[in-house]
Amino acid sequence: MNANPEVSAPEAGSPTIVLVHGAFADSSSWNEVVARLRRRGYPVTAVANPLRGLREDAGYLRAVLDSLSGPIVLAGHSYGGSVVSEAAQGARGVTALVYVAGFMPDVGESTAELSAKFPGSQLGPALHPVPLPLPGGGTSMDLYIQQDRFREVFAADVAPELAELMAATQRPITASALQDKAAEAAWKSVPSWTMVTTQDLCIPADSMRFMAERAGSMTVEIDGSHAVAVSQPGPVADLIDTAARATTR
């Protein structure tokens, strides 16, 4: 990785970095990563992931990708990884995928089943479901993390005051989005990089290792929580920078 990342800028024609957050977060969770990448000369877009359903979310992201010109490095955190994998298939200009404590489902797999593939997740018991009336009738379910358990489960290495703000401003995901089965797996055709967070209580590290090995992803491990983009933005930016340099020279 770049030994002096805050000074050495990428070459001309740098790719656009597109960042996709996951459940219980919003695009501001990438703020410090964005700042570091911009200082290195990258144009950056942090997409507001709707968190309504895998197909819908991927369609929204694909529209953003199709609006951009030039090479694109696409990074997804958590459920954002599932969205990235779906949206990037066949997308013009996507040269690299980066999974930051992210899901990499194969066709026919759901985010929920990959989360439960190995023991260690404490997310399920910490969830607070809220009934969500559907426009055509019926009821769905929005999922939040209980605020008094948010830091413990999601952001254990984030300062308490910031974790409290994150808990209060978290964005819910529909339960059905986590159950939706992938129809595409872009990591099969696009080079990928994975950050495994070894202190993660949302996605077991063994689940991340399994997905990364299956994809042939270049992997780094970090002693961090699920909210690693907030708690350790430097290494996250470094990994994205590495992927960009490796695939757009």
Coordinates of C-alpha atoms in Angstrom, one line a residue:
M1 CA 0.0 0.0 0.0
N2 CA 1.0 3.6 -0.5
A3 CA 3.6 4.5 2.1
N4 CA 2.6 8.1 2.2
P5 CA -1.0 8.1 1.1
E6 CA -1.9 11.7 2.2
V7 CA 0.8 13.2 -0.1
S8 CA 1.2 10.8 -3.1
A9 CA -1.6 11.4 -5.5
P10 CA -2.8 8.9 -8.1
E11 CA -2.0 9.3 -11.7
A12 CA -4.1 11.3 -14.1
G13 CA -7.3 9.6 -15.2
S14 CA -8.0 8.3 -11.7
P15 CA -11.2 6.3 -11.3
T16 CA -14.2 7.5 -9.6
I17 CA -14.7 5.9 -6.2
V18 CA -18.3 4.9 -5.5
L19 CA -19.0 4.0 -1.9
V20 CA -22.2 2.1 -0.8
H21 CA -23.2 1.9 2.9
G22 CA -25.1 -1.0 4.4
A23 CA -27.9 -1.4 6.9
F24 CA -28.2 0.7 10.1
A25 CA -25.9 3.4 8.6
D26 CA -26.0 6.1 6.0
S27 CA -23.6 7.7 3.5
S28 CA -22.1 9.9 6.2
S29 CA -20.5 6.7 7.6
W30 CA -18.0 7.1 4.8
N31 CA -17.1 10.7 5.6
E32 CA -13.5 10.2 6.8
V33 CA -12.8 7.7 4.0
V34 CA -14.1 10.2 1.5
A35 CA -11.9 12.9 2.9
R36 CA -8.8 10.7 2.6
L37 CA -9.5 9.6 -0.9
R38 CA -10.2 13.1 -2.1
R39 CA -6.9 14.3 -0.7
R40 CA -5.3 11.6 -2.9
G41 CA -7.0 13.1 -5.9
Y42 CA -9.9 10.7 -6.4
P43 CA -13.4 11.9 -7.3
V44 CA -15.7 10.2 -4.8
T45 CA -19.5 9.6 -4.6
A46 CA -21.1 8.1 -1.4
V47 CA -24.4 6.7 -2.6
A48 CA -27.5 6.8 -0.4
N49 CA -28.5 3.2 -0.4
P50 CA -32.3 2.9 -0.1
L51 CA -32.3 -0.3 2.0
R52 CA -35.7 -1.3 0.7
G53 CA -34.9 -4.5 -1.2
L54 CA -31.9 -6.1 -3.0
R55 CA -33.4 -5.7 -6.5
E56 CA -34.6 -2.2 -5.9
D57 CA -31.4 -1.1 -4.2
A58 CA -29.2 -2.6 -6.9
G59 CA -31.3 -0.9 -9.6
Y60 CA -30.8 2.5 -7.9
L61 CA -27.1 2.0 -7.6
R62 CA -26.9 0.8 -11.3
A63 CA -28.5 4.1 -12.4
V64 CA -25.8 6.0 -10.5
L65 CA -23.1 3.9 -12.1
D66 CA -24.5 4.4 -15.6
S67 CA -24.5 8.1 -15.1
L68 CA -20.7 8.2 -14.5
S69 CA -18.0 8.2 -17.2
G70 CA -14.5 6.6 -17.0
P71 CA -13.3 3.8 -14.7
I72 CA -15.1 3.1 -11.4
V73 CA -13.9 1.4 -8.2
L74 CA -17.0 0.3 -6.3
A75 CA -16.8 -0.3 -2.6
G76 CA -19.6 -1.8 -0.4
H77 CA -19.9 -2.1 3.4
S78 CA -22.0 -4.9 4.9
Y79 CA -25.3 -5.3 3.0
G80 CA -23.9 -2.7 0.6
G81 CA -21.6 -5.5 -0.6
S82 CA -24.7 -7.5 -1.7
V83 CA -26.0 -4.5 -3.5
V84 CA -22.6 -3.9 -5.2
S85 CA -22.4 -7.5 -6.3
E86 CA -25.8 -7.3 -7.9
A87 CA -25.5 -3.8 -9.5
A88 CA -22.0 -4.2 -10.9
Q89 CA -22.7 -7.2 -13.2
G90 CA -22.1 -5.9 -16.7
A91 CA -21.9 -2.3 -15.5
R92 CA -19.8 -0.1 -17.8
G93 CA -16.4 1.0 -16.4
V94 CA -16.4 -0.9 -13.1
T95 CA -12.8 -2.1 -12.8
A96 CA -12.6 -3.3 -9.1
L97 CA -14.9 -4.2 -6.2
V98 CA -13.9 -3.6 -2.6
Y99 CA -15.8 -5.3 0.2
V100 CA -15.4 -3.6 3.6
A101 CA -16.8 -6.1 6.1
G102 CA -19.2 -6.8 3.3
F103 CA -21.3 -9.6 1.9
M104 CA -20.4 -11.3 -1.4
P105 CA -23.4 -13.5 -2.1
D106 CA -23.4 -16.0 -4.9
V107 CA -26.4 -16.4 -7.2
G108 CA -29.3 -17.8 -5.2
E109 CA -27.8 -16.8 -1.8
S110 CA -29.2 -14.2 0.6
T111 CA -27.5 -11.8 2.9
A112 CA -29.2 -13.3 5.9
E113 CA -28.0 -16.9 5.2
L114 CA -24.4 -15.8 4.7
S115 CA -24.5 -13.9 8.0
A116 CA -25.6 -17.1 9.7
K117 CA -23.3 -19.5 7.9
F118 CA -20.8 -19.4 10.7
P119 CA -21.3 -18.7 14.5
G120 CA -20.5 -15.4 16.1
S121 CA -23.0 -12.8 15.0
Q122 CA -24.9 -11.1 17.8
L123 CA -27.0 -8.9 15.5
G124 CA -30.2 -10.9 15.6
P125 CA -31.1 -10.6 19.3
A126 CA -30.2 -6.8 19.1
L127 CA -32.7 -6.0 16.4
H128 CA -35.8 -4.0 16.9
P129 CA -38.5 -4.7 14.3
V130 CA -41.0 -2.0 13.4
P131 CA -44.1 -2.9 11.3
L132 CA -44.2 -1.2 8.0
P133 CA -47.5 -0.8 6.1
L134 CA -47.2 -1.5 2.4
P135 CA -48.8 0.8 -0.3
G136 CA -50.8 -2.1 -1.8
G137 CA -51.9 -3.5 1.5
G138 CA -50.2 -5.9 3.9
T139 CA -47.3 -5.3 6.3
S140 CA -43.5 -5.6 6.0
M141 CA -41.0 -5.0 8.7
D142 CA -38.3 -2.4 9.2
L143 CA -35.3 -3.5 11.3
Y144 CA -33.3 -1.2 13.6
I145 CA -30.6 -2.1 16.1
Q146 CA -31.7 -1.3 19.7
Q147 CA -30.0 1.9 20.5
D148 CA -28.7 0.7 23.9
R149 CA -27.0 -2.2 22.1
F150 CA -25.8 -0.4 19.0
R151 CA -22.2 0.4 20.1
E152 CA -21.7 -3.1 21.5
V153 CA -22.8 -5.0 18.4
F154 CA -22.1 -2.5 15.5
A155 CA -19.5 0.0 16.6
A156 CA -17.5 -1.3 19.6
D157 CA -14.3 0.6 18.6
V158 CA -16.1 3.9 17.9
A159 CA -16.0 6.7 20.5
P160 CA -19.1 6.4 22.7
E161 CA -20.4 9.9 21.9
L162 CA -20.2 9.2 18.1
A163 CA -21.7 5.7 18.5
E164 CA -24.7 7.3 20.3
L165 CA -25.2 9.7 17.4
M166 CA -24.9 6.8 14.9
A167 CA -27.5 4.8 16.9
A168 CA -29.9 7.7 16.9
T169 CA -29.6 8.4 13.2
Q170 CA -29.4 4.8 11.9
R171 CA -31.4 4.0 8.8
P172 CA -33.5 0.8 8.9
I173 CA -33.5 -2.0 6.4
T174 CA -36.5 -4.1 5.5
A175 CA -36.4 -7.6 6.7
S176 CA -37.2 -8.8 3.2
A177 CA -34.1 -7.1 1.8
L178 CA -31.9 -9.4 3.9
Q179 CA -33.8 -12.4 2.7
D180 CA -33.7 -11.5 -1.0
K181 CA -31.7 -13.9 -3.1
A182 CA -29.0 -12.6 -5.3
A183 CA -29.5 -12.9 -9.1
E184 CA -26.0 -11.7 -10.0
A185 CA -22.5 -12.1 -8.6
A186 CA -20.2 -9.5 -10.2
W187 CA -17.2 -10.7 -8.1
K188 CA -17.0 -13.7 -10.5
S189 CA -15.9 -11.4 -13.3
V190 CA -14.5 -8.3 -11.6
P191 CA -11.3 -8.3 -9.5
S192 CA -12.1 -7.8 -5.8
W193 CA -10.5 -6.8 -2.5
T194 CA -11.9 -7.7 0.9
M195 CA -11.3 -6.2 4.4
V196 CA -12.1 -8.8 7.1
T197 CA -12.9 -7.2 10.5
T198 CA -11.8 -9.7 13.1
Q199 CA -13.8 -8.2 16.0
D200 CA -17.0 -8.0 14.0
L201 CA -20.2 -9.0 15.9
C202 CA -22.5 -8.4 12.9
I203 CA -20.8 -10.6 10.3
P204 CA -18.6 -13.4 11.7
A205 CA -15.0 -13.1 10.4
D206 CA -15.2 -16.7 9.2
S207 CA -18.1 -15.7 7.0
M208 CA -16.1 -12.9 5.4
R209 CA -13.1 -15.3 5.0
F210 CA -15.3 -17.9 3.3
M211 CA -16.7 -15.4 0.9
A212 CA -13.4 -13.8 0.1
E213 CA -11.7 -17.1 -0.5
R214 CA -14.5 -18.3 -2.8
A215 CA -14.2 -15.2 -4.8
G216 CA -10.4 -15.2 -5.0
S217 CA -10.5 -11.8 -3.4
M218 CA -7.3 -10.2 -2.2
T219 CA -7.8 -10.0 1.5
V220 CA -6.5 -7.9 4.5
E221 CA -7.6 -8.5 8.1
I222 CA -7.9 -5.7 10.6
D223 CA -8.7 -5.7 14.3
G224 CA -11.9 -3.7 14.1
S225 CA -15.6 -3.7 14.6
H226 CA -18.3 -3.7 11.9
A227 CA -18.2 0.1 11.8
V228 CA -14.5 0.0 10.6
A229 CA -15.0 2.8 8.0
V230 CA -15.9 5.1 10.9
S231 CA -13.4 3.8 13.5
Q232 CA -10.4 3.2 11.1
P233 CA -10.9 5.1 7.9
G234 CA -7.2 5.2 7.1
P235 CA -6.8 1.5 6.4
V236 CA -10.2 1.4 4.5
A237 CA -9.0 4.3 2.2
D238 CA -5.7 2.5 1.8
L239 CA -7.4 -0.7 0.6
I240 CA -9.6 1.2 -1.9
D241 CA -6.5 3.1 -3.1
T242 CA -4.7 -0.2 -3.6
A243 CA -7.6 -1.6 -5.7
A244 CA -7.7 1.6 -7.8
R245 CA -4.0 1.6 -8.5
A246 CA -4.0 -2.1 -9.4
T247 CA -6.8 -2.0 -11.9
T248 CA -6.7 1.4 -13.6
R249 CA -3.0 1.9 -14.6

